[in-house]
Amino acid sequence: MVNIVICGANGKMGRVINSVISERSDCKVVGGIDINTEPYADFPIVANPRELAAKPDVIIDFSHPASLDGLLEYGLSTGTAVVFATTGYSPEQIEKIKKASEQIPVFFTFNMSLGINLLCKLAKTAASILGDQFDIEIVEKHHNQKIDAPSGTAIMLANSINETLDNKYQYIYDRHSMRKKREHNEIGMHSIRGGTIVGEHDIIFAGRDEVITLSHQAASKQVFAVGAVNAAVFLAEQKAGLYDMAALVDAK
């Protein structure tokens, strides 16, 4: 049985994660972390990791980048594994996560969906075949409450494509102030915010007289919660290191 603490327990994703875990027999929620400490289930919620009554096997973080330092401090001091599922981290924060993985098991990815990670692999394959003959544009759509743009997933997809193409491409986030033709070594990044869109990502490869589009749509937050819980159960059995969805898939 894997004992899990949810950071961001009172948030929308925290509650979905608790619901997913409640339907499983291989793990359970033993505590929560949130600025709102009012309990809604049969586990206590504290404002700070240091206030946890007992050390869990894994912490799942679906809160805010501001929680990172406290979680890393707790994880490093207690040897607790952490699944980081929050988006919007700065490059400096990502380096802190990678550094911590030298001492504790850490699971970090920009998107917990298995489908998105498949999309990432397909995009790399497409880029390797199409090479520099096609222009590449990425369009991401999310709900009107999302703060960061472009999404971490869009950046992950762009990075994967760019690495496949020897990092020759630059990212262009806005074209309204540019009065010139599109450069060939660009990956265009476009963000749409509206309504309750859970998450949609399109990768467009536009060539001469043909267009190839790879797409993924998330119908609910449940897909991310399921991925995070699977990651937590997997991580509980791992030694110190940095893990992502590819490692989880390979372990199956």
PDB file of N, CA and C in Angstrom, residues 12-56:
ATOM      1  N   LYS A  12      -9.074  22.008  -7.339  1.00  0.00           N
ATOM      2  CA  LYS A  12      -9.876  21.151  -8.220  1.00  0.00           C
ATOM      3  C   LYS A  12      -9.145  19.856  -8.533  1.00  0.00           C
ATOM      4  N   MET A  13      -7.861  19.965  -8.896  1.00  0.00           N
ATOM      5  CA  MET A  13      -7.117  18.758  -9.233  1.00  0.00           C
ATOM      6  C   MET A  13      -6.887  17.894  -8.003  1.00  0.00           C
ATOM      7  N   GLY A  14      -6.645  18.531  -6.854  1.00  0.00           N
ATOM      8  CA  GLY A  14      -6.441  17.767  -5.629  1.00  0.00           C
ATOM      9  C   GLY A  14      -7.635  16.887  -5.307  1.00  0.00           C
ATOM     10  N   ARG A  15      -8.804  17.425  -5.480  1.00  0.00           N
ATOM     11  CA  ARG A  15     -10.022  16.651  -5.200  1.00  0.00           C
ATOM     12  C   ARG A  15     -10.224  15.526  -6.210  1.00  0.00           C
ATOM     13  N   VAL A  16      -9.881  15.792  -7.474  1.00  0.00           N
ATOM     14  CA  VAL A  16      -9.992  14.738  -8.486  1.00  0.00           C
ATOM     15  C   VAL A  16      -9.009  13.610  -8.182  1.00  0.00           C
ATOM     16  N   ILE A  17      -7.782  13.974  -7.778  1.00  0.00           N
ATOM     17  CA  ILE A  17      -6.782  12.962  -7.423  1.00  0.00           C
ATOM     18  C   ILE A  17      -7.276  12.110  -6.256  1.00  0.00           C
ATOM     19  N   ASN A  18      -7.852  12.746  -5.246  1.00  0.00           N
ATOM     20  CA  ASN A  18      -8.393  11.991  -4.110  1.00  0.00           C
ATOM     21  C   ASN A  18      -9.482  11.025  -4.566  1.00  0.00           C
ATOM     22  N   SER A  19     -10.322  11.467  -5.487  1.00  0.00           N
ATOM     23  CA  SER A  19     -11.386  10.609  -6.005  1.00  0.00           C
ATOM     24  C   SER A  19     -10.811   9.398  -6.740  1.00  0.00           C
ATOM     25  N   VAL A  20      -9.766   9.640  -7.545  1.00  0.00           N
ATOM     26  CA  VAL A  20      -9.130   8.545  -8.286  1.00  0.00           C
ATOM     27  C   VAL A  20      -8.504   7.539  -7.316  1.00  0.00           C
ATOM     28  N   ILE A  21      -7.799   8.046  -6.303  1.00  0.00           N
ATOM     29  CA  ILE A  21      -7.136   7.162  -5.340  1.00  0.00           C
ATOM     30  C   ILE A  21      -8.157   6.350  -4.544  1.00  0.00           C
ATOM     31  N   SER A  22      -9.302   6.952  -4.234  1.00  0.00           N
ATOM     32  CA  SER A  22     -10.324   6.267  -3.436  1.00  0.00           C
ATOM     33  C   SER A  22     -10.880   5.028  -4.142  1.00  0.00           C
ATOM     34  N   GLU A  23     -10.687   4.939  -5.460  1.00  0.00           N
ATOM     35  CA  GLU A  23     -11.189   3.809  -6.227  1.00  0.00           C
ATOM     36  C   GLU A  23     -10.126   2.733  -6.446  1.00  0.00           C
ATOM     37  N   ARG A  24      -8.931   2.948  -5.870  1.00  0.00           N
ATOM     38  CA  ARG A  24      -7.839   1.995  -6.045  1.00  0.00           C
ATOM     39  C   ARG A  24      -7.557   1.251  -4.738  1.00  0.00           C
ATOM     40  N   SER A  25      -6.937   0.089  -4.869  1.00  0.00           N
ATOM     41  CA  SER A  25      -6.622  -0.719  -3.693  1.00  0.00           C
ATOM     42  C   SER A  25      -5.124  -0.740  -3.386  1.00  0.00           C
ATOM     43  N   ASP A  26      -4.309  -0.117  -4.255  1.00  0.00           N
ATOM     44  CA  ASP A  26      -2.861  -0.169  -4.065  1.00  0.00           C
ATOM     45  C   ASP A  26      -2.288   1.101  -3.453  1.00  0.00           C
ATOM     46  N   CYS A  27      -3.136   2.070  -3.143  1.00  0.00           N
ATOM     47  CA  CYS A  27      -2.662   3.320  -2.554  1.00  0.00           C
ATOM     48  C   CYS A  27      -3.791   3.989  -1.779  1.00  0.00           C
ATOM     49  N   LYS A  28      -3.407   4.921  -0.897  1.00  0.00           N
ATOM     50  CA  LYS A  28      -4.407   5.666  -0.140  1.00  0.00           C
ATOM     51  C   LYS A  28      -3.863   7.052   0.206  1.00  0.00           C
ATOM     52  N   VAL A  29      -4.776   8.004   0.421  1.00  0.00           N
ATOM     53  CA  VAL A  29      -4.395   9.355   0.818  1.00  0.00           C
ATOM     54  C   VAL A  29      -4.294   9.397   2.337  1.00  0.00           C
ATOM     55  N   VAL A  30      -3.138   9.818   2.848  1.00  0.00           N
ATOM     56  CA  VAL A  30      -2.951   9.889   4.300  1.00  0.00           C
ATOM     57  C   VAL A  30      -2.867  11.334   4.790  1.00  0.00           C
ATOM     58  N   GLY A  31      -2.871  12.285   3.863  1.00  0.00           N
ATOM     59  CA  GLY A  31      -2.802  13.679   4.273  1.00  0.00           C
ATOM     60  C   GLY A  31      -2.830  14.610   3.080  1.00  0.00           C
ATOM     61  N   GLY A  32      -3.023  15.885   3.378  1.00  0.00           N
ATOM     62  CA  GLY A  32      -3.042  16.895   2.335  1.00  0.00           C
ATOM     63  C   GLY A  32      -2.285  18.134   2.772  1.00  0.00           C
ATOM     64  N   ILE A  33      -1.868  18.923   1.795  1.00  0.00           N
ATOM     65  CA  ILE A  33      -1.206  20.206   2.042  1.00  0.00           C
ATOM     66  C   ILE A  33      -1.943  21.256   1.227  1.00  0.00           C
ATOM     67  N   ASP A  34      -2.343  22.348   1.900  1.00  0.00           N
ATOM     68  CA  ASP A  34      -3.073  23.407   1.196  1.00  0.00           C
ATOM     69  C   ASP A  34      -3.165  24.626   2.105  1.00  0.00           C
ATOM     70  N   ILE A  35      -3.226  25.818   1.504  1.00  0.00           N
ATOM     71  CA  ILE A  35      -3.420  27.019   2.330  1.00  0.00           C
ATOM     72  C   ILE A  35      -4.802  27.004   2.959  1.00  0.00           C
ATOM     73  N   ASN A  36      -5.743  26.311   2.316  1.00  0.00           N
ATOM     74  CA  ASN A  36      -7.066  26.072   2.887  1.00  0.00           C
ATOM     75  C   ASN A  36      -7.034  24.721   3.584  1.00  0.00           C
ATOM     76  N   THR A  37      -6.999  24.723   4.889  1.00  0.00           N
ATOM     77  CA  THR A  37      -6.828  23.474   5.647  1.00  0.00           C
ATOM     78  C   THR A  37      -8.138  22.814   6.062  1.00  0.00           C
ATOM     79  N   GLU A  38      -9.251  23.307   5.556  1.00  0.00           N
ATOM     80  CA  GLU A  38     -10.544  22.703   5.912  1.00  0.00           C
ATOM     81  C   GLU A  38     -10.656  21.329   5.273  1.00  0.00           C
ATOM     82  N   PRO A  39     -10.820  20.272   6.044  1.00  0.00           N
ATOM     83  CA  PRO A  39     -10.884  18.911   5.484  1.00  0.00           C
ATOM     84  C   PRO A  39     -12.228  18.651   4.796  1.00  0.00           C
ATOM     85  N   TYR A  40     -12.200  17.825   3.766  1.00  0.00           N
ATOM     86  CA  TYR A  40     -13.420  17.422   3.066  1.00  0.00           C
ATOM     87  C   TYR A  40     -13.520  15.903   2.956  1.00  0.00           C
ATOM     88  N   ALA A  41     -12.476  15.217   3.440  1.00  0.00           N
ATOM     89  CA  ALA A  41     -12.462  13.757   3.403  1.00  0.00           C
ATOM     90  C   ALA A  41     -11.849  13.256   4.709  1.00  0.00           C
ATOM     91  N   ASP A  42     -11.539  11.963   4.767  1.00  0.00           N
ATOM     92  CA  ASP A  42     -11.079  11.371   6.029  1.00  0.00           C
ATOM     93  C   ASP A  42      -9.561  11.447   6.187  1.00  0.00           C
ATOM     94  N   PHE A  43      -8.954  12.564   5.794  1.00  0.00           N
ATOM     95  CA  PHE A  43      -7.527  12.770   6.027  1.00  0.00           C
ATOM     96  C   PHE A  43      -7.304  14.239   6.401  1.00  0.00           C
ATOM     97  N   PRO A  44      -6.289  14.507   7.235  1.00  0.00           N
ATOM     98  CA  PRO A  44      -6.032  15.883   7.669  1.00  0.00           C
ATOM     99  C   PRO A  44      -5.331  16.690   6.573  1.00  0.00           C
ATOM    100  N   ILE A  45      -5.570  17.988   6.574  1.00  0.00           N
ATOM    101  CA  ILE A  45      -4.915  18.900   5.635  1.00  0.00           C
ATOM    102  C   ILE A  45      -4.164  19.956   6.431  1.00  0.00           C
ATOM    103  N   VAL A  46      -2.888  20.123   6.127  1.00  0.00           N
ATOM    104  CA  VAL A  46      -2.048  21.094   6.832  1.00  0.00           C
ATOM    105  C   VAL A  46      -1.566  22.151   5.847  1.00  0.00           C
ATOM    106  N   ALA A  47      -1.086  23.266   6.378  1.00  0.00           N
ATOM    107  CA  ALA A  47      -0.667  24.376   5.521  1.00  0.00           C
ATOM    108  C   ALA A  47       0.768  24.239   5.040  1.00  0.00           C
ATOM    109  N   ASN A  48       1.558  23.422   5.710  1.00  0.00           N
ATOM    110  CA  ASN A  48       2.980  23.309   5.402  1.00  0.00           C
ATOM    111  C   ASN A  48       3.429  21.857   5.517  1.00  0.00           C
ATOM    112  N   PRO A  49       4.292  21.394   4.625  1.00  0.00           N
ATOM    113  CA  PRO A  49       4.742  19.999   4.706  1.00  0.00           C
ATOM    114  C   PRO A  49       5.326  19.628   6.063  1.00  0.00           C
ATOM    115  N   ARG A  50       5.982  20.576   6.728  1.00  0.00           N
ATOM    116  CA  ARG A  50       6.593  20.291   8.036  1.00  0.00           C
ATOM    117  C   ARG A  50       5.560  19.915   9.086  1.00  0.00           C
ATOM    118  N   GLU A  51       4.281  20.236   8.845  1.00  0.00           N
ATOM    119  CA  GLU A  51       3.226  19.952   9.812  1.00  0.00           C
ATOM    120  C   GLU A  51       2.610  18.565   9.619  1.00  0.00           C
ATOM    121  N   LEU A  52       3.046  17.817   8.611  1.00  0.00           N
ATOM    122  CA  LEU A  52       2.494  16.480   8.388  1.00  0.00           C
ATOM    123  C   LEU A  52       2.757  15.589   9.593  1.00  0.00           C
ATOM    124  N   ALA A  53       1.741  14.860  10.006  1.00  0.00           N
ATOM    125  CA  ALA A  53       1.851  14.028  11.207  1.00  0.00           C
ATOM    126  C   ALA A  53       2.776  12.844  10.987  1.00  0.00           C
ATOM    127  N   ALA A  54       2.800  12.307   9.777  1.00  0.00           N
ATOM    128  CA  ALA A  54       3.640  11.149   9.483  1.00  0.00           C
ATOM    129  C   ALA A  54       4.200  11.273   8.077  1.00  0.00           C
ATOM    130  N   LYS A  55       5.340  10.706   7.856  1.00  0.00           N
ATOM    131  CA  LYS A  55       5.999  10.751   6.548  1.00  0.00           C
ATOM    132  C   LYS A  55       5.260   9.846   5.559  1.00  0.00           C
ATOM    133  N   PRO A  56       4.853  10.373   4.418  1.00  0.00           N
ATOM    134  CA  PRO A  56       4.221   9.533   3.401  1.00  0.00           C
ATOM    135  C   PRO A  56       5.276   8.856   2.528  1.00  0.00           C
TER     136      PRO A  56
END
